[in-house]
């Protein structure tokens, strides 16, 4: 996290390379940031973009003791997506839906090219999360969902937190959404949480992880299948990031981050990367775990 009042000190690897007077490619090949004693990144472990505290880096380069960062939590701390998810007790992938809430979109801050949210904004959002108090009016016939699509995931997550056995029919009653909408949200949430549980306990099967999380076997059948796909997507993430970085260096794309993965039919992993660079030979490339890379017209 970025401690309160230290946003102006944030530096990326590109900033560190420029400070040393070398190019980013040369800097990342040498990896001086892996040397013993070099300050640790200030963002969460596993983040695609490393961020550092400039005061700490300057002290290290001058051969001085690296000053510690404040340890006391402050409502002005800036949290990345993993830290936000941990604060409200959900999987990191679930934050993609939560962050669309108006209370969070207005509080979003970009530091070092990475999205952050103030601790106070995340805590306020958590305190006002809808779900338990939603009216039990059901979904009137011949109407659309009574909850905006960008809020469904967050509301279903709250109800699933309270009751792991909740069904799509209950979601229709509680939130006024179509049964298919509720079932899709439940499947995605349960799959992400099953995958998280397996990563924490690698010897478990998806069915065993679902049982430990309290998900009924019949309700979680699709979720356990999707969880296996989610796990494959997470394993392939570093590879996709390497390819994206290589295409960026080649001038084929302006995007350096790995493309978001998709799960067509819940049973396979695909990803697409738009090639918007001047040297790009095609508009995009698509990766499918069954076929590898292909160009897109």
mmCIF file of C-alpha atoms in Angstrom:
data_model
loop_
_atom_site.group_PDB
_atom_site.id
_atom_site.type_symbol
_atom_site.label_atom_id
_atom_site.label_comp_id
_atom_site.label_asym_id
_atom_site.label_seq_id
_atom_site.Cartn_x
_atom_site.Cartn_y
_atom_site.Cartn_z
ATOM 1 C CA UNK A 1 0.000 0.000 0.000
ATOM 2 C CA UNK A 2 0.964 3.619 -0.305
ATOM 3 C CA UNK A 3 1.039 5.082 3.170
ATOM 4 C CA UNK A 4 -0.904 8.280 3.767
ATOM 5 C CA UNK A 5 0.842 11.383 2.455
ATOM 6 C CA UNK A 6 3.452 9.473 0.442
ATOM 7 C CA UNK A 7 1.818 9.290 -2.974
ATOM 8 C CA UNK A 8 4.264 11.882 -4.326
ATOM 9 C CA UNK A 9 7.141 9.518 -3.477
ATOM 10 C CA UNK A 10 5.865 6.612 -5.587
ATOM 11 C CA UNK A 11 8.262 5.393 -8.268
ATOM 12 C CA UNK A 12 7.904 2.731 -10.929
ATOM 13 C CA UNK A 13 10.670 0.574 -12.402
ATOM 14 C CA UNK A 14 10.789 3.013 -15.319
ATOM 15 C CA UNK A 15 11.387 5.847 -12.850
ATOM 16 C CA UNK A 16 14.196 3.888 -11.187
ATOM 17 C CA UNK A 17 15.791 3.128 -14.555
ATOM 18 C CA UNK A 18 15.678 6.807 -15.525
ATOM 19 C CA UNK A 19 17.187 7.721 -12.147
ATOM 20 C CA UNK A 20 20.130 5.442 -12.971
ATOM 21 C CA UNK A 21 20.378 6.789 -16.508
ATOM 22 C CA UNK A 22 19.592 3.518 -18.304
ATOM 23 C CA UNK A 23 16.713 2.194 -20.381
ATOM 24 C CA UNK A 24 13.961 0.149 -18.795
ATOM 25 C CA UNK A 25 14.857 -3.001 -20.766
ATOM 26 C CA UNK A 26 18.473 -2.815 -19.611
ATOM 27 C CA UNK A 27 17.382 -2.118 -16.057
ATOM 28 C CA UNK A 28 15.002 -5.067 -15.895
ATOM 29 C CA UNK A 29 17.658 -7.374 -17.339
ATOM 30 C CA UNK A 30 20.145 -6.358 -14.624
ATOM 31 C CA UNK A 31 17.481 -6.489 -11.886
ATOM 32 C CA UNK A 32 19.329 -4.307 -9.351
ATOM 33 C CA UNK A 33 16.094 -4.210 -7.383
ATOM 34 C CA UNK A 34 16.620 -7.881 -6.474
ATOM 35 C CA UNK A 35 19.880 -7.124 -4.685
ATOM 36 C CA UNK A 36 19.997 -7.779 -0.908
ATOM 37 C CA UNK A 37 18.929 -4.716 1.027
ATOM 38 C CA UNK A 38 17.129 -3.044 -1.856
ATOM 39 C CA UNK A 39 13.777 -1.659 -0.607
ATOM 40 C CA UNK A 40 10.809 -3.927 -1.126
ATOM 41 C CA UNK A 41 7.925 -2.924 -3.416
ATOM 42 C CA UNK A 42 5.203 -1.070 -1.548
ATOM 43 C CA UNK A 43 2.309 -2.646 -3.437
ATOM 44 C CA UNK A 44 0.847 -6.074 -2.792
ATOM 45 C CA UNK A 45 2.703 -9.265 -3.671
ATOM 46 C CA UNK A 46 1.927 -10.504 -7.170
ATOM 47 C CA UNK A 47 1.148 -7.084 -8.628
ATOM 48 C CA UNK A 48 2.030 -6.706 -12.302
ATOM 49 C CA UNK A 49 3.549 -3.249 -11.803
ATOM 50 C CA UNK A 50 6.134 -2.827 -9.067
ATOM 51 C CA UNK A 51 5.943 0.403 -7.082
ATOM 52 C CA UNK A 52 8.614 1.698 -4.714
ATOM 53 C CA UNK A 53 8.921 4.430 -2.113
ATOM 54 C CA UNK A 54 11.301 7.075 -3.457
ATOM 55 C CA UNK A 55 12.650 8.067 -0.056
ATOM 56 C CA UNK A 56 13.649 4.485 0.654
ATOM 57 C CA UNK A 57 15.277 4.036 -2.765
ATOM 58 C CA UNK A 58 17.234 7.288 -2.486
ATOM 59 C CA UNK A 59 18.577 6.273 0.918
ATOM 60 C CA UNK A 60 19.648 2.864 -0.413
ATOM 61 C CA UNK A 61 21.428 4.369 -3.425
ATOM 62 C CA UNK A 62 23.275 6.812 -1.174
ATOM 63 C CA UNK A 63 24.405 3.988 1.084
ATOM 64 C CA UNK A 64 22.346 5.268 3.988
ATOM 65 C CA UNK A 65 20.033 3.230 6.229
ATOM 66 C CA UNK A 66 16.693 2.653 4.518
ATOM 67 C CA UNK A 67 14.040 4.434 6.600
ATOM 68 C CA UNK A 68 11.075 2.273 7.616
ATOM 69 C CA UNK A 69 7.612 3.092 6.382
ATOM 70 C CA UNK A 70 4.874 4.024 8.854
ATOM 71 C CA UNK A 71 3.364 0.906 10.392
ATOM 72 C CA UNK A 72 0.173 2.423 11.768
ATOM 73 C CA UNK A 73 -2.873 2.170 9.547
ATOM 74 C CA UNK A 74 -4.288 5.488 8.403
ATOM 75 C CA UNK A 75 -7.576 6.212 6.659
ATOM 76 C CA UNK A 76 -5.534 8.088 4.072
ATOM 77 C CA UNK A 77 -3.545 4.984 3.052
ATOM 78 C CA UNK A 78 -3.956 4.093 -0.633
ATOM 79 C CA UNK A 79 -4.764 0.429 -1.263
ATOM 80 C CA UNK A 80 -4.403 -1.517 -4.501
ATOM 81 C CA UNK A 81 -7.040 -3.979 -5.670
ATOM 82 C CA UNK A 82 -5.695 -6.948 -3.695
ATOM 83 C CA UNK A 83 -5.509 -4.890 -0.518
ATOM 84 C CA UNK A 84 -9.018 -3.526 -1.066
ATOM 85 C CA UNK A 85 -10.366 -7.038 -1.587
ATOM 86 C CA UNK A 86 -8.609 -8.262 1.560
ATOM 87 C CA UNK A 87 -10.028 -5.381 3.586
ATOM 88 C CA UNK A 88 -13.622 -6.279 2.737
ATOM 89 C CA UNK A 89 -13.032 -10.037 2.726
ATOM 90 C CA UNK A 90 -13.509 -11.004 -0.934
ATOM 91 C CA UNK A 91 -11.359 -12.562 -3.650
ATOM 92 C CA UNK A 92 -9.153 -10.131 -5.623
ATOM 93 C CA UNK A 93 -10.976 -10.954 -8.864
ATOM 94 C CA UNK A 94 -14.249 -9.941 -7.231
ATOM 95 C CA UNK A 95 -12.938 -6.396 -6.799
ATOM 96 C CA UNK A 96 -13.401 -5.860 -10.555
ATOM 97 C CA UNK A 97 -17.137 -5.767 -9.918
ATOM 98 C CA UNK A 98 -17.045 -3.905 -6.611
ATOM 99 C CA UNK A 99 -14.911 -1.058 -7.948
ATOM 100 C CA UNK A 100 -17.648 -0.055 -10.400
ATOM 101 C CA UNK A 101 -19.806 1.131 -7.514
ATOM 102 C CA UNK A 102 -20.234 4.942 -7.722
ATOM 103 C CA UNK A 103 -18.917 5.293 -4.173
ATOM 104 C CA UNK A 104 -15.608 3.809 -5.323
ATOM 105 C CA UNK A 105 -15.304 5.151 -8.865
ATOM 106 C CA UNK A 106 -15.232 8.678 -7.479
ATOM 107 C CA UNK A 107 -12.565 7.781 -4.936
ATOM 108 C CA UNK A 108 -10.251 5.984 -7.384
ATOM 109 C CA UNK A 109 -6.685 7.316 -7.532
ATOM 110 C CA UNK A 110 -3.997 6.280 -10.007
ATOM 111 C CA UNK A 111 -0.466 6.126 -8.650
ATOM 112 C CA UNK A 112 2.386 4.814 -10.749
ATOM 113 C CA UNK A 113 -0.147 3.699 -13.353
ATOM 114 C CA UNK A 114 -1.901 1.458 -10.803
ATOM 115 C CA UNK A 115 -5.427 1.911 -9.477
ATOM 116 C CA UNK A 116 -5.705 2.654 -5.753
ATOM 117 C CA UNK A 117 -8.482 3.586 -3.369
ATOM 118 C CA UNK A 118 -8.197 5.423 -0.027
ATOM 119 C CA UNK A 119 -8.715 3.188 2.980
ATOM 120 C CA UNK A 120 -11.508 5.443 4.251
ATOM 121 C CA UNK A 121 -13.434 5.070 0.971
ATOM 122 C CA UNK A 122 -13.179 1.269 1.050
ATOM 123 C CA UNK A 123 -14.282 1.156 4.698
ATOM 124 C CA UNK A 124 -17.229 3.439 3.959
ATOM 125 C CA UNK A 125 -18.211 1.243 1.009
ATOM 126 C CA UNK A 126 -18.002 -1.864 3.163
ATOM 127 C CA UNK A 127 -20.212 -0.277 5.824
ATOM 128 C CA UNK A 128 -22.880 0.555 3.247
ATOM 129 C CA UNK A 129 -22.717 -2.635 1.152
ATOM 130 C CA UNK A 130 -26.237 -3.629 0.130
ATOM 131 C CA UNK A 131 -27.713 -7.088 0.369
ATOM 132 C CA UNK A 132 -29.076 -8.091 3.743
ATOM 133 C CA UNK A 133 -31.546 -5.217 3.885
ATOM 134 C CA UNK A 134 -32.742 -5.548 0.293
ATOM 135 C CA UNK A 135 -36.539 -5.692 0.048
ATOM 136 C CA UNK A 136 -37.968 -9.149 -0.465
ATOM 137 C CA UNK A 137 -40.297 -8.051 -3.209
ATOM 138 C CA UNK A 138 -39.126 -10.516 -5.832
ATOM 139 C CA UNK A 139 -38.879 -9.730 -9.524
ATOM 140 C CA UNK A 140 -42.104 -8.545 -11.151
ATOM 141 C CA UNK A 141 -43.083 -10.482 -14.254
ATOM 142 C CA UNK A 142 -42.191 -9.025 -17.650
ATOM 143 C CA UNK A 143 -39.631 -6.633 -16.157
ATOM 144 C CA UNK A 144 -35.849 -6.440 -16.396
ATOM 145 C CA UNK A 145 -33.480 -6.885 -13.486
ATOM 146 C CA UNK A 146 -34.303 -4.523 -10.642
ATOM 147 C CA UNK A 147 -30.582 -4.132 -9.787
ATOM 148 C CA UNK A 148 -28.194 -2.480 -12.288
ATOM 149 C CA UNK A 149 -25.946 -5.080 -13.893
ATOM 150 C CA UNK A 150 -22.784 -3.416 -12.607
ATOM 151 C CA UNK A 151 -24.022 -3.806 -9.027
ATOM 152 C CA UNK A 152 -25.291 -7.388 -9.191
ATOM 153 C CA UNK A 153 -21.920 -9.021 -8.478
ATOM 154 C CA UNK A 154 -21.312 -6.942 -5.354
ATOM 155 C CA UNK A 155 -24.785 -7.534 -3.957
ATOM 156 C CA UNK A 156 -24.701 -11.257 -4.600
ATOM 157 C CA UNK A 157 -21.272 -11.451 -2.955
ATOM 158 C CA UNK A 158 -22.700 -9.883 0.193
ATOM 159 C CA UNK A 159 -25.514 -12.429 0.333
ATOM 160 C CA UNK A 160 -23.135 -15.317 -0.368
ATOM 161 C CA UNK A 161 -20.928 -14.093 2.483
ATOM 162 C CA UNK A 162 -23.921 -14.354 4.812
ATOM 163 C CA UNK A 163 -25.244 -17.677 3.465
ATOM 164 C CA UNK A 164 -22.990 -20.054 1.466
ATOM 165 C CA UNK A 165 -26.040 -22.180 0.566
ATOM 166 C CA UNK A 166 -28.019 -19.350 -1.037
ATOM 167 C CA UNK A 167 -29.775 -20.255 -4.305
ATOM 168 C CA UNK A 168 -30.539 -18.352 -7.492
ATOM 169 C CA UNK A 169 -34.240 -18.492 -6.598
ATOM 170 C CA UNK A 170 -33.514 -16.725 -3.317
ATOM 171 C CA UNK A 171 -31.512 -14.065 -5.146
ATOM 172 C CA UNK A 172 -34.497 -13.446 -7.413
ATOM 173 C CA UNK A 173 -36.641 -12.961 -4.316
ATOM 174 C CA UNK A 174 -34.148 -10.818 -2.432
ATOM 175 C CA UNK A 175 -32.764 -8.649 -5.219
ATOM 176 C CA UNK A 176 -35.379 -8.741 -7.949
ATOM 177 C CA UNK A 177 -32.951 -10.051 -10.578
ATOM 178 C CA UNK A 178 -33.621 -12.677 -13.222
ATOM 179 C CA UNK A 179 -32.855 -16.210 -12.051
ATOM 180 C CA UNK A 180 -30.230 -16.610 -14.803
ATOM 181 C CA UNK A 181 -28.532 -13.376 -13.694
ATOM 182 C CA UNK A 182 -28.361 -14.587 -10.119
ATOM 183 C CA UNK A 183 -27.151 -18.058 -11.098
ATOM 184 C CA UNK A 184 -24.369 -16.628 -13.263
ATOM 185 C CA UNK A 185 -23.176 -14.352 -10.453
ATOM 186 C CA UNK A 186 -23.260 -17.230 -7.942
ATOM 187 C CA UNK A 187 -21.291 -19.501 -10.273
ATOM 188 C CA UNK A 188 -18.587 -16.909 -10.859
ATOM 189 C CA UNK A 189 -18.255 -15.969 -7.198
ATOM 190 C CA UNK A 190 -18.194 -19.541 -5.958
ATOM 191 C CA UNK A 191 -15.657 -20.531 -8.617
ATOM 192 C CA UNK A 192 -13.300 -17.690 -7.644
ATOM 193 C CA UNK A 193 -13.560 -18.584 -3.971
ATOM 194 C CA UNK A 194 -13.070 -22.303 -4.621
ATOM 195 C CA UNK A 195 -9.955 -21.456 -6.640
ATOM 196 C CA UNK A 196 -8.680 -19.217 -3.814
ATOM 197 C CA UNK A 197 -9.248 -22.032 -1.303
ATOM 198 C CA UNK A 198 -7.405 -24.561 -3.452
ATOM 199 C CA UNK A 199 -4.441 -22.225 -3.833
ATOM 200 C CA UNK A 200 -4.317 -21.944 -0.056
ATOM 201 C CA UNK A 201 -4.765 -25.724 0.327
ATOM 202 C CA UNK A 202 -3.251 -27.344 -2.815
ATOM 203 C CA UNK A 203 -4.147 -30.918 -1.897
ATOM 204 C CA UNK A 204 -7.893 -30.262 -2.149
ATOM 205 C CA UNK A 205 -10.019 -31.117 -5.164
ATOM 206 C CA UNK A 206 -12.560 -28.523 -6.348
ATOM 207 C CA UNK A 207 -15.383 -30.616 -4.888
ATOM 208 C CA UNK A 208 -13.604 -30.849 -1.521
ATOM 209 C CA UNK A 209 -12.900 -27.112 -1.507
ATOM 210 C CA UNK A 210 -16.556 -26.378 -2.300
ATOM 211 C CA UNK A 211 -17.677 -28.610 0.566
ATOM 212 C CA UNK A 212 -15.325 -26.902 3.003
ATOM 213 C CA UNK A 213 -16.693 -23.523 1.936
ATOM 214 C CA UNK A 214 -20.219 -24.741 2.635
ATOM 215 C CA UNK A 215 -21.433 -24.833 -0.974
ATOM 216 C CA UNK A 216 -24.065 -27.559 -1.607
ATOM 217 C CA UNK A 217 -22.814 -30.102 -4.160
ATOM 218 C CA UNK A 218 -25.748 -29.725 -6.552
ATOM 219 C CA UNK A 219 -25.620 -25.930 -6.496
ATOM 220 C CA UNK A 220 -21.839 -25.807 -6.884
ATOM 221 C CA UNK A 221 -21.478 -28.251 -9.786
ATOM 222 C CA UNK A 222 -20.898 -25.530 -12.400
ATOM 223 C CA UNK A 223 -18.747 -23.558 -9.975
ATOM 224 C CA UNK A 224 -16.355 -26.448 -9.338
ATOM 225 C CA UNK A 225 -15.893 -26.939 -13.090
ATOM 226 C CA UNK A 226 -15.294 -23.223 -13.601
ATOM 227 C CA UNK A 227 -12.866 -23.177 -10.646
ATOM 228 C CA UNK A 228 -10.583 -25.582 -12.508
ATOM 229 C CA UNK A 229 -10.632 -23.176 -15.463
ATOM 230 C CA UNK A 230 -9.915 -20.215 -13.176
ATOM 231 C CA UNK A 231 -6.906 -22.029 -11.742
ATOM 232 C CA UNK A 232 -5.543 -22.720 -15.234
ATOM 233 C CA UNK A 233 -6.021 -19.041 -16.073
ATOM 234 C CA UNK A 234 -4.076 -17.996 -13.000
ATOM 235 C CA UNK A 235 -1.232 -20.353 -13.877
ATOM 236 C CA UNK A 236 -0.997 -18.982 -17.414
ATOM 237 C CA UNK A 237 -1.111 -15.367 -16.198
ATOM 238 C CA UNK A 238 2.696 -14.884 -15.977
ATOM 239 C CA UNK A 239 3.125 -16.274 -19.503
ATOM 240 C CA UNK A 240 0.531 -13.874 -20.923
ATOM 241 C CA UNK A 241 2.234 -11.027 -19.077
ATOM 242 C CA UNK A 242 5.594 -11.952 -20.643
ATOM 243 C CA UNK A 243 4.079 -12.028 -24.115
ATOM 244 C CA UNK A 244 2.351 -8.674 -23.585
ATOM 245 C CA UNK A 245 5.614 -7.134 -22.391
ATOM 246 C CA UNK A 246 7.499 -8.543 -25.397
ATOM 247 C CA UNK A 247 4.933 -7.174 -27.844
ATOM 248 C CA UNK A 248 5.141 -3.825 -26.090
ATOM 249 C CA UNK A 249 8.926 -3.768 -26.458
ATOM 250 C CA UNK A 250 8.533 -4.639 -30.137
ATOM 251 C CA UNK A 251 6.257 -1.630 -30.614
ATOM 252 C CA UNK A 252 3.214 -3.722 -31.481
ATOM 253 C CA UNK A 253 1.101 -2.553 -28.565
ATOM 254 C CA UNK A 254 0.978 0.404 -26.207
ATOM 255 C CA UNK A 255 -0.337 -1.865 -23.441
ATOM 256 C CA UNK A 256 2.299 -3.472 -21.233
ATOM 257 C CA UNK A 257 -0.038 -5.323 -18.838
ATOM 258 C CA UNK A 258 -1.239 -8.859 -19.471
ATOM 259 C CA UNK A 259 -4.635 -9.112 -21.180
ATOM 260 C CA UNK A 260 -7.649 -10.075 -19.108
ATOM 261 C CA UNK A 261 -8.589 -13.718 -19.541
ATOM 262 C CA UNK A 262 -12.075 -14.852 -20.543
ATOM 263 C CA UNK A 263 -13.880 -18.122 -19.836
ATOM 264 C CA UNK A 264 -16.232 -19.001 -22.723
ATOM 265 C CA UNK A 265 -18.601 -21.678 -21.538
ATOM 266 C CA UNK A 266 -16.745 -21.768 -18.194
ATOM 267 C CA UNK A 267 -14.520 -24.566 -19.514
ATOM 268 C CA UNK A 268 -11.636 -22.948 -21.393
ATOM 269 C CA UNK A 269 -9.300 -19.976 -21.117
ATOM 270 C CA UNK A 270 -8.890 -17.377 -23.841
ATOM 271 C CA UNK A 271 -7.390 -13.886 -24.024
ATOM 272 C CA UNK A 272 -7.149 -11.144 -26.631
ATOM 273 C CA UNK A 273 -4.555 -8.416 -26.975
ATOM 274 C CA UNK A 274 -5.192 -5.374 -29.166
ATOM 275 C CA UNK A 275 -2.163 -4.460 -31.285
ATOM 276 C CA UNK A 276 -2.389 -0.684 -31.456
ATOM 277 C CA UNK A 277 1.299 0.051 -32.001
ATOM 278 C CA UNK A 278 2.726 1.547 -35.185
ATOM 279 C CA UNK A 279 4.645 -1.642 -36.022
ATOM 280 C CA UNK A 280 1.756 -4.053 -35.453
ATOM 281 C CA UNK A 281 1.185 -6.578 -38.281
ATOM 282 C CA UNK A 282 -2.454 -7.233 -37.309
ATOM 283 C CA UNK A 283 -5.244 -5.506 -35.362
ATOM 284 C CA UNK A 284 -5.064 -8.035 -32.502
ATOM 285 C CA UNK A 285 -3.865 -11.443 -31.398
ATOM 286 C CA UNK A 286 -6.016 -14.019 -29.615
ATOM 287 C CA UNK A 287 -4.755 -16.776 -27.338
ATOM 288 C CA UNK A 288 -6.775 -19.937 -26.729
ATOM 289 C CA UNK A 289 -5.458 -22.654 -24.423
ATOM 290 C CA UNK A 290 -6.491 -25.257 -27.016
ATOM 291 C CA UNK A 291 -4.833 -23.683 -30.062
ATOM 292 C CA UNK A 292 -2.292 -21.140 -28.853
ATOM 293 C CA UNK A 293 -1.919 -17.762 -30.563
ATOM 294 C CA UNK A 294 -3.793 -16.585 -33.659
ATOM 295 C CA UNK A 295 -4.137 -13.204 -35.342
ATOM 296 C CA UNK A 296 -7.541 -11.538 -35.392
ATOM 297 C CA UNK A 297 -8.822 -9.764 -38.439
#
